[in-house]
């Protein structure tokens, strides 16, 4: 029991890893997670600079990074406990267990197994710290913990797979209209006209999507309405139409991949609002989701159809994937994803101006932000070894008006127009391609888009917070 004081925190960290692995495995056996609950708590309370740094650094791996950060944080907390006077260790373990349990219960899946796992991890940690932390015991704890975390991951993935099947079979709305060709054909490296749902970026505050039983699910339309409605997926499918549009995250800095183009299947919000009949005094349409996220939009332009919004139930000819909001979400083309409606929607609530949205508490503007026109360079490939001829191609968007033109420039000289693929819809992205002849050496290439409304893409660099990013996609090629 006598332990070299210097080794204690490391031994305790190993115990922490073991305890966390055991808790996570216990939770995963019942479809829950301790890590996901704490990750969601972090997303809910992290200050804006922390969130912005995380999104910028982790890019599309933010969920993995969050999980890893939570695991490392838990291990570090265990190490820290070894430094506490012994009489404080039990209260610290109790606080840790209670915190993890509370986090799991308020996470997207309101996870009781996650809460049980958190309590078990804390109890095991406390018990483990009472015992010897000789180096070989530490190794055992760490090895067991790593193994159990891996086993938990396998279980959770299996459960995710099963749920994906449930979602996939919930409806059979195939693509009604064939996806058009844009005339640019197959250019290696150039994004497809339609982004496959499985490759479409995922952005939300959860580690994993909430699981919702499609047979039980109903869309509630309530609040300040004359007729409260409850609609099933089948009710919605009857009124749904297809539309093509690009969806862009407000964090999509020039050249990044937090955007995608899809053929959506949804019910116009005008129709739903007509059925419900908003009362006088209703000014906002609050979209409320199963994960506790809310985002609201001004009612008037949605009711008149000036902003064409949809209650979406399908993407690219299939039901939504769990990570994209199954069974339903709201989407208003042309508005950044953060503002254009909740995934995993449970309720459309007609409210007054007193409602406060999820992100607004942390300083994001109250009114929806419109997507700023952006062009992305997907490829710049050299025609042959002895030539400086480069094929440059990419995508550009300027919803809701549409792309009027795309231009590129070499080494910040004059802007040159490029060839455009034909337009699917003004709200969709448009592909472009051009040939440039470059003298030997290194060169910068930049692209910009011009909206049909006359707006030219803003070249000034600006971070996403708080009004959306500015700046041009710039790449370097060597001829
Ligand atoms: N319920 C819920 N809806 C949400 C979010 C969320 O965290 N929870 N994130 C929003 C953000 S920031 C974006 S960019 C889009 C992303 O949709 P996607 O993951 O299908 O691409 O969903 C929006 N809807
Ligand atoms: Mo986003």
XYZ file of C-alpha atoms and ligand atoms in Angstrom:
504
model
C 0.000 0.000 0.000
C 2.976 2.316 0.360
C 3.437 4.043 -2.920
C 6.105 6.249 -4.374
C 4.459 9.704 -4.279
C 5.654 10.612 -7.772
C 4.036 7.661 -9.392
C 0.648 8.209 -7.875
C -0.968 10.451 -10.459
C 0.133 8.155 -13.268
C -1.206 5.101 -11.437
C -4.439 6.962 -10.741
C -4.682 7.917 -14.434
C -4.423 4.226 -15.295
C -7.190 3.450 -12.789
C -9.198 6.280 -14.372
C -8.820 4.726 -17.821
C -9.901 1.346 -16.453
C -12.909 2.827 -14.662
C -13.949 4.830 -17.702
C -13.655 1.759 -19.933
C -15.817 -0.269 -17.566
C -18.437 2.482 -17.318
C -18.517 3.000 -21.069
C -18.845 -0.718 -21.752
C -21.665 -1.058 -19.225
C -23.472 1.869 -20.870
C -22.826 0.615 -24.407
C -24.269 -2.803 -23.589
C -27.588 -0.945 -23.199
C -27.122 1.463 -26.084
C -25.785 4.395 -24.056
C -22.505 6.247 -23.516
C -20.803 8.097 -20.679
C -18.443 9.948 -23.030
C -21.241 11.217 -25.284
C -23.140 12.683 -22.344
C -20.134 14.607 -21.074
C -19.272 15.649 -24.647
C -22.712 17.155 -25.063
C -22.388 19.006 -21.758
C -19.114 20.467 -23.040
C -20.779 21.548 -26.311
C -23.606 23.218 -24.380
C -21.434 25.264 -22.065
C -18.117 25.829 -23.856
C -17.526 29.546 -24.435
C -17.628 30.728 -28.050
C -13.815 31.041 -28.465
C -13.432 27.414 -27.360
C -16.153 26.196 -29.747
C -14.718 28.234 -32.625
C -11.182 26.943 -32.043
C -12.449 23.393 -31.802
C -14.419 23.649 -35.063
C -11.514 25.308 -36.871
C -8.926 22.792 -35.645
C -10.902 19.551 -35.657
C -12.755 20.312 -38.893
C -14.965 17.410 -39.809
C -13.509 15.267 -37.012
C -15.057 17.342 -34.258
C -17.086 14.453 -32.848
C -14.107 12.111 -32.582
C -12.030 14.927 -31.076
C -14.739 15.678 -28.517
C -14.929 12.036 -27.458
C -11.148 11.831 -27.217
C -11.008 15.093 -25.271
C -13.631 13.853 -22.813
C -11.772 10.564 -22.302
C -8.473 12.368 -21.732
C -10.214 14.832 -19.421
C -11.634 11.952 -17.377
C -8.224 10.323 -17.111
C -6.627 13.629 -16.121
C -9.328 14.133 -13.486
C -8.513 10.697 -12.072
C -4.821 11.610 -11.952
C -5.747 14.841 -10.197
C -7.682 12.896 -7.569
C -4.479 11.169 -6.512
C -3.135 14.589 -5.553
C -6.134 15.358 -3.346
C -5.962 14.694 0.399
C -7.523 11.231 0.924
C -10.569 12.632 2.776
C -11.555 14.601 -0.366
C -11.296 11.691 -2.752
C -14.690 10.177 -1.988
C -16.537 13.502 -2.392
C -14.622 14.078 -5.617
C -15.605 10.649 -6.954
C -19.243 11.214 -5.957
C -19.245 14.598 -7.700
C -17.694 13.025 -10.798
C -20.261 10.220 -10.887
C -23.190 12.562 -10.296
C -21.931 14.957 -12.963
C -21.445 12.208 -15.537
C -24.891 10.769 -14.747
C -26.592 14.149 -15.036
C -24.779 14.798 -18.325
C -25.926 11.460 -19.758
C -29.542 12.063 -18.719
C -29.722 15.423 -20.492
C -27.829 14.277 -23.635
C -29.535 13.601 -26.970
C -30.669 10.099 -26.057
C -31.542 10.913 -22.400
C -29.339 7.951 -21.670
C -30.170 6.027 -18.474
C -27.498 3.433 -19.365
C -25.048 6.304 -19.835
C -25.923 7.589 -16.361
C -25.484 4.115 -14.867
C -22.124 3.840 -16.617
C -21.023 7.174 -15.174
C -21.912 6.132 -11.635
C -20.192 2.767 -12.094
C -17.051 4.460 -13.434
C -16.927 6.802 -10.429
C -17.427 3.943 -7.943
C -14.743 1.867 -9.617
C -12.377 4.814 -9.667
C -12.837 5.367 -5.947
C -12.371 1.672 -5.188
C -9.364 1.441 -7.485
C -7.623 4.383 -5.861
C -7.869 2.701 -2.477
C -5.861 -0.231 -3.724
C -2.256 -0.541 -4.627
C -1.104 1.482 -7.584
C 2.049 -0.503 -8.166
C 3.220 -0.082 -11.780
C 2.091 -3.514 -12.907
C -1.389 -2.889 -11.507
C -1.485 0.372 -13.401
C -0.659 -1.471 -16.596
C -3.488 -3.911 -15.949
C -6.001 -1.124 -15.318
C -4.885 0.721 -18.446
C -4.945 -2.367 -20.649
C -8.363 -3.420 -19.368
C -9.679 0.107 -19.823
C -8.448 0.351 -23.399
C -9.922 -3.040 -24.228
C -13.285 -2.145 -22.721
C -13.407 1.200 -24.547
C -12.747 -0.628 -27.811
C -15.434 -3.211 -27.011
C -17.879 -0.398 -26.185
C -17.157 1.220 -29.544
C -17.919 -2.059 -31.325
C -21.238 -2.388 -29.472
C -22.270 1.196 -30.181
C -21.417 0.858 -33.874
C -23.485 -2.299 -34.076
C -26.425 -0.495 -32.503
C -25.928 2.456 -34.898
C -25.977 0.049 -37.825
C -29.193 -1.546 -36.628
C -30.793 1.865 -36.246
C -29.659 2.953 -39.729
C -31.606 -0.036 -41.061
C -34.713 1.046 -39.130
C -34.390 4.516 -40.645
C -33.754 3.210 -44.161
C -36.844 1.001 -44.108
C -39.152 3.633 -42.697
C -40.230 5.009 -46.051
C -39.921 4.200 -49.710
C -39.823 7.574 -51.358
C -37.446 7.116 -54.239
C -36.175 10.021 -56.279
C -39.082 11.040 -58.474
C -37.161 13.085 -60.974
C -33.887 11.801 -62.426
C -30.840 13.803 -61.391
C -29.845 15.962 -64.347
C -26.436 16.123 -65.991
C -24.740 19.498 -65.893
C -22.633 18.947 -69.009
C -19.299 18.826 -67.189
C -19.277 15.025 -67.106
C -16.920 13.127 -64.877
C -13.922 15.246 -63.919
C -11.639 13.344 -61.524
C -11.576 15.091 -58.154
C -14.515 17.377 -58.931
C -17.423 17.060 -56.474
C -20.454 15.236 -57.851
C -23.541 17.288 -58.637
C -25.327 15.574 -55.737
C -23.410 14.788 -52.556
C -24.127 11.203 -51.426
C -25.925 11.303 -48.049
C -23.203 9.180 -46.423
C -20.533 11.703 -47.503
C -22.543 14.798 -46.611
C -20.981 16.828 -43.785
C -22.427 16.332 -40.317
C -22.600 19.236 -37.881
C -24.447 19.242 -34.577
C -23.939 19.443 -30.834
C -24.184 15.693 -30.188
C -21.644 12.909 -30.346
C -24.209 10.591 -31.881
C -27.658 11.232 -33.314
C -30.692 10.672 -31.109
C -32.540 7.443 -31.903
C -36.205 7.930 -32.647
C -38.783 5.238 -33.353
C -40.357 6.275 -36.685
C -43.589 4.426 -35.927
C -44.127 6.385 -32.708
C -42.791 9.702 -33.976
C -45.226 12.540 -34.712
C -44.531 16.079 -35.772
C -46.416 18.354 -33.390
C -47.484 21.770 -34.617
C -48.461 23.837 -31.631
C -48.111 27.032 -29.661
C -50.029 30.001 -31.036
C -52.089 28.185 -33.654
C -55.819 27.709 -34.158
C -55.405 23.982 -34.972
C -52.892 21.879 -33.093
C -51.674 19.137 -35.415
C -49.866 15.830 -35.013
C -48.544 14.392 -38.255
C -46.920 11.032 -38.950
C -44.205 10.357 -41.507
C -46.835 8.899 -43.819
C -48.993 12.051 -43.499
C -46.002 14.182 -44.410
C -44.875 11.965 -47.300
C -48.251 12.533 -48.989
C -47.597 16.259 -49.300
C -43.854 16.238 -49.928
C -42.098 17.511 -53.033
C -38.512 17.339 -54.240
C -36.180 20.327 -54.394
C -32.458 20.767 -54.971
C -30.372 22.904 -52.670
C -26.955 23.323 -51.147
C -26.700 23.264 -47.353
C -23.828 25.217 -45.846
C -22.604 25.396 -42.270
C -21.811 28.874 -40.993
C -18.351 27.472 -40.179
C -17.610 26.659 -43.800
C -14.565 28.813 -44.445
C -13.465 29.098 -48.094
C -12.392 25.747 -49.479
C -13.673 23.585 -46.643
C -16.165 20.738 -46.716
C -18.902 21.730 -44.293
C -21.343 22.000 -47.180
C -23.127 19.655 -49.559
C -25.658 19.627 -52.375
C -28.673 17.346 -52.204
C -32.033 16.528 -53.673
C -34.319 16.942 -50.680
C -37.865 15.648 -50.201
C -40.064 17.766 -47.976
C -43.378 19.452 -47.270
C -43.489 23.207 -47.940
C -43.857 25.021 -44.629
C -46.527 27.217 -46.237
C -48.801 24.158 -46.472
C -48.233 23.118 -42.842
C -48.759 26.660 -41.590
C -51.951 26.990 -43.652
C -53.347 23.843 -41.977
C -52.378 25.007 -38.486
C -53.490 28.657 -38.923
C -51.144 30.838 -36.841
C -52.828 33.133 -34.314
C -52.295 36.858 -34.161
C -49.268 37.412 -31.929
C -47.284 34.531 -33.431
C -44.086 36.026 -34.850
C -41.541 33.187 -34.738
C -41.516 29.617 -35.947
C -39.541 27.686 -33.353
C -38.110 24.377 -34.552
C -37.679 22.135 -31.512
C -35.661 18.944 -31.653
C -35.252 15.688 -29.757
C -31.722 16.728 -28.738
C -32.983 19.868 -27.012
C -31.693 22.132 -29.783
C -33.964 24.942 -30.917
C -33.686 27.437 -33.694
C -36.392 29.890 -34.643
C -37.153 31.752 -37.838
C -39.370 34.763 -38.458
C -42.867 33.519 -39.264
C -44.039 36.031 -41.859
C -41.653 35.258 -44.760
C -42.140 31.523 -44.167
C -45.923 31.806 -44.094
C -46.063 33.767 -47.353
C -43.453 31.576 -49.024
C -41.109 34.522 -49.604
C -38.550 32.269 -47.897
C -39.312 28.786 -49.231
C -38.885 26.536 -46.197
C -39.527 22.794 -45.965
C -40.172 20.119 -43.403
C -37.732 17.622 -44.901
C -38.141 13.836 -44.621
C -35.893 12.603 -47.398
C -32.541 13.146 -49.039
C -31.357 11.860 -52.413
C -34.292 9.494 -52.804
C -34.063 7.874 -49.348
C -35.328 8.646 -45.858
C -32.901 10.901 -43.973
C -29.884 9.190 -42.431
C -29.854 9.316 -38.605
C -27.014 11.862 -38.589
C -28.885 14.138 -40.991
C -31.973 14.389 -38.823
C -34.067 11.240 -39.249
C -37.034 11.188 -39.209
C -37.433 14.873 -40.145
C -35.810 18.281 -40.134
C -36.540 21.821 -41.211
C -34.524 23.415 -43.991
C -34.790 26.852 -45.568
C -32.436 26.926 -48.581
C -30.136 29.926 -48.571
C -29.887 30.189 -44.778
C -26.846 28.768 -42.955
C -27.413 25.304 -41.452
C -27.187 26.603 -37.903
C -30.162 28.867 -38.601
C -32.187 26.966 -41.168
C -33.930 24.600 -38.784
C -33.453 21.696 -36.430
C -32.664 18.104 -37.314
C -34.607 15.382 -35.375
C -37.515 17.791 -35.209
C -40.268 17.060 -32.709
C -42.263 20.266 -32.797
C -42.966 23.349 -34.841
C -43.996 25.863 -32.237
C -45.548 29.187 -33.163
C -44.244 31.642 -30.606
C -43.671 35.310 -29.917
C -40.337 37.130 -29.782
C -39.554 36.040 -26.225
C -38.167 32.652 -27.308
C -34.344 32.387 -27.026
C -32.531 29.933 -29.332
C -29.737 27.498 -28.461
C -26.849 29.460 -29.996
C -28.175 32.932 -29.225
C -27.338 32.487 -25.563
C -23.709 32.486 -26.642
C -23.783 35.622 -28.721
C -24.775 34.450 -32.193
C -27.191 36.866 -33.915
C -30.889 36.312 -33.322
C -31.953 36.724 -36.949
C -31.087 34.037 -39.514
C -27.844 34.538 -41.427
C -27.983 34.132 -45.198
C -25.345 32.007 -46.868
C -22.617 34.188 -48.373
C -21.719 33.296 -51.966
C -18.646 31.063 -52.075
C -16.556 29.241 -54.686
C -14.376 26.232 -53.942
C -11.530 24.813 -56.013
C -11.803 21.011 -55.927
C -9.010 20.122 -58.375
C -6.103 21.635 -60.276
C -4.463 18.928 -62.354
C -1.624 19.271 -64.800
C -2.301 18.027 -68.331
C 1.132 16.433 -68.793
C 4.706 16.528 -67.535
C 6.089 18.998 -70.086
C 3.064 21.310 -70.154
C 1.845 24.062 -67.877
C -1.778 23.442 -68.840
C -3.909 22.895 -65.743
C -7.524 21.839 -65.533
C -9.037 23.706 -62.604
C -12.547 22.798 -61.434
C -14.803 23.193 -58.466
C -18.212 24.116 -57.117
C -19.811 27.445 -56.263
C -23.056 28.562 -54.699
C -25.045 31.719 -54.175
C -28.420 30.606 -52.803
C -31.213 31.521 -53.113
C -30.539 33.646 -56.236
C -28.160 31.335 -58.053
C -24.689 31.533 -59.562
C -24.299 34.062 -62.387
C -20.580 33.491 -62.875
C -17.392 32.099 -61.414
C -13.962 33.609 -61.978
C -10.450 32.524 -61.166
C -7.205 34.448 -61.014
C -3.568 33.423 -61.094
C -1.068 35.129 -58.799
C -3.620 37.813 -57.885
C -3.700 39.222 -61.444
C -6.929 39.776 -63.375
C -10.095 37.722 -62.853
C -10.948 35.332 -65.707
C -14.384 33.777 -66.271
C -14.709 29.980 -66.279
C -17.078 27.510 -67.920
C -20.181 26.761 -65.825
C -22.086 23.516 -65.660
C -25.811 23.941 -66.197
C -27.877 24.947 -63.181
C -29.970 22.366 -61.272
C -31.753 25.036 -59.273
C -30.794 28.536 -58.122
C -30.469 27.294 -54.535
C -28.220 24.386 -55.531
C -24.501 24.470 -56.094
C -23.128 24.783 -59.585
C -20.015 23.114 -60.904
C -17.391 24.939 -62.946
C -14.231 24.131 -64.877
C -11.520 25.910 -66.808
C -8.083 25.465 -68.370
C -5.152 27.702 -67.416
C -1.708 27.825 -68.938
C 0.932 28.432 -66.263
C 4.600 29.281 -66.746
C 7.055 27.093 -64.788
C 7.179 27.748 -61.058
C 4.770 28.052 -58.135
C 1.508 29.961 -58.542
C -1.496 30.810 -56.446
C -4.970 30.161 -57.796
C -8.068 31.810 -56.371
C -11.751 31.507 -57.211
C -14.742 33.724 -56.570
C -18.428 33.575 -57.407
C -20.849 36.239 -58.534
C -24.458 35.864 -57.449
C -27.350 36.466 -59.799
C -28.356 39.196 -57.355
C -25.136 41.008 -58.337
C -23.237 40.231 -55.131
C -19.551 39.447 -55.694
C -17.892 37.051 -53.239
C -16.266 38.968 -50.437
C -12.463 38.596 -50.563
C -11.783 39.958 -47.067
C -10.768 37.224 -44.614
C -13.209 36.975 -41.726
C -13.809 34.302 -39.109
C -17.214 32.520 -39.026
C -18.293 34.097 -35.740
C -20.560 36.038 -35.675
C -21.767 36.744 -39.247
C -20.337 33.925 -41.355
C -16.890 33.586 -42.916
C -15.358 35.806 -45.583
C -12.378 35.258 -47.864
C -11.352 33.445 -51.024
C -10.294 29.847 -51.517
C -6.610 30.062 -52.405
C -4.405 27.149 -53.437
C -0.818 26.860 -54.639
C 0.233 24.773 -57.658
C 3.615 24.181 -59.218
C 3.955 24.005 -62.987
N -31.316 19.307 -33.592
C -30.230 19.900 -34.144
N -30.356 20.406 -35.377
C -29.296 21.003 -35.974
C -28.062 21.125 -35.299
C -27.967 20.573 -33.979
O -26.919 20.638 -33.312
N -29.076 19.964 -33.445
N -27.019 21.743 -35.935
C -27.324 22.663 -37.042
C -26.139 23.015 -37.824
S -25.011 24.024 -37.066
C -25.972 22.638 -39.140
S -24.702 23.265 -40.060
C -26.902 21.674 -39.780
C -26.080 20.516 -40.337
O -26.879 19.546 -40.940
P -26.183 18.194 -41.439
O -25.433 17.604 -40.268
O -27.256 17.328 -41.956
O -25.210 18.588 -42.525
O -27.847 21.171 -38.864
C -28.403 22.118 -37.976
N -29.466 21.499 -37.222
Mo -23.315 24.479 -38.596
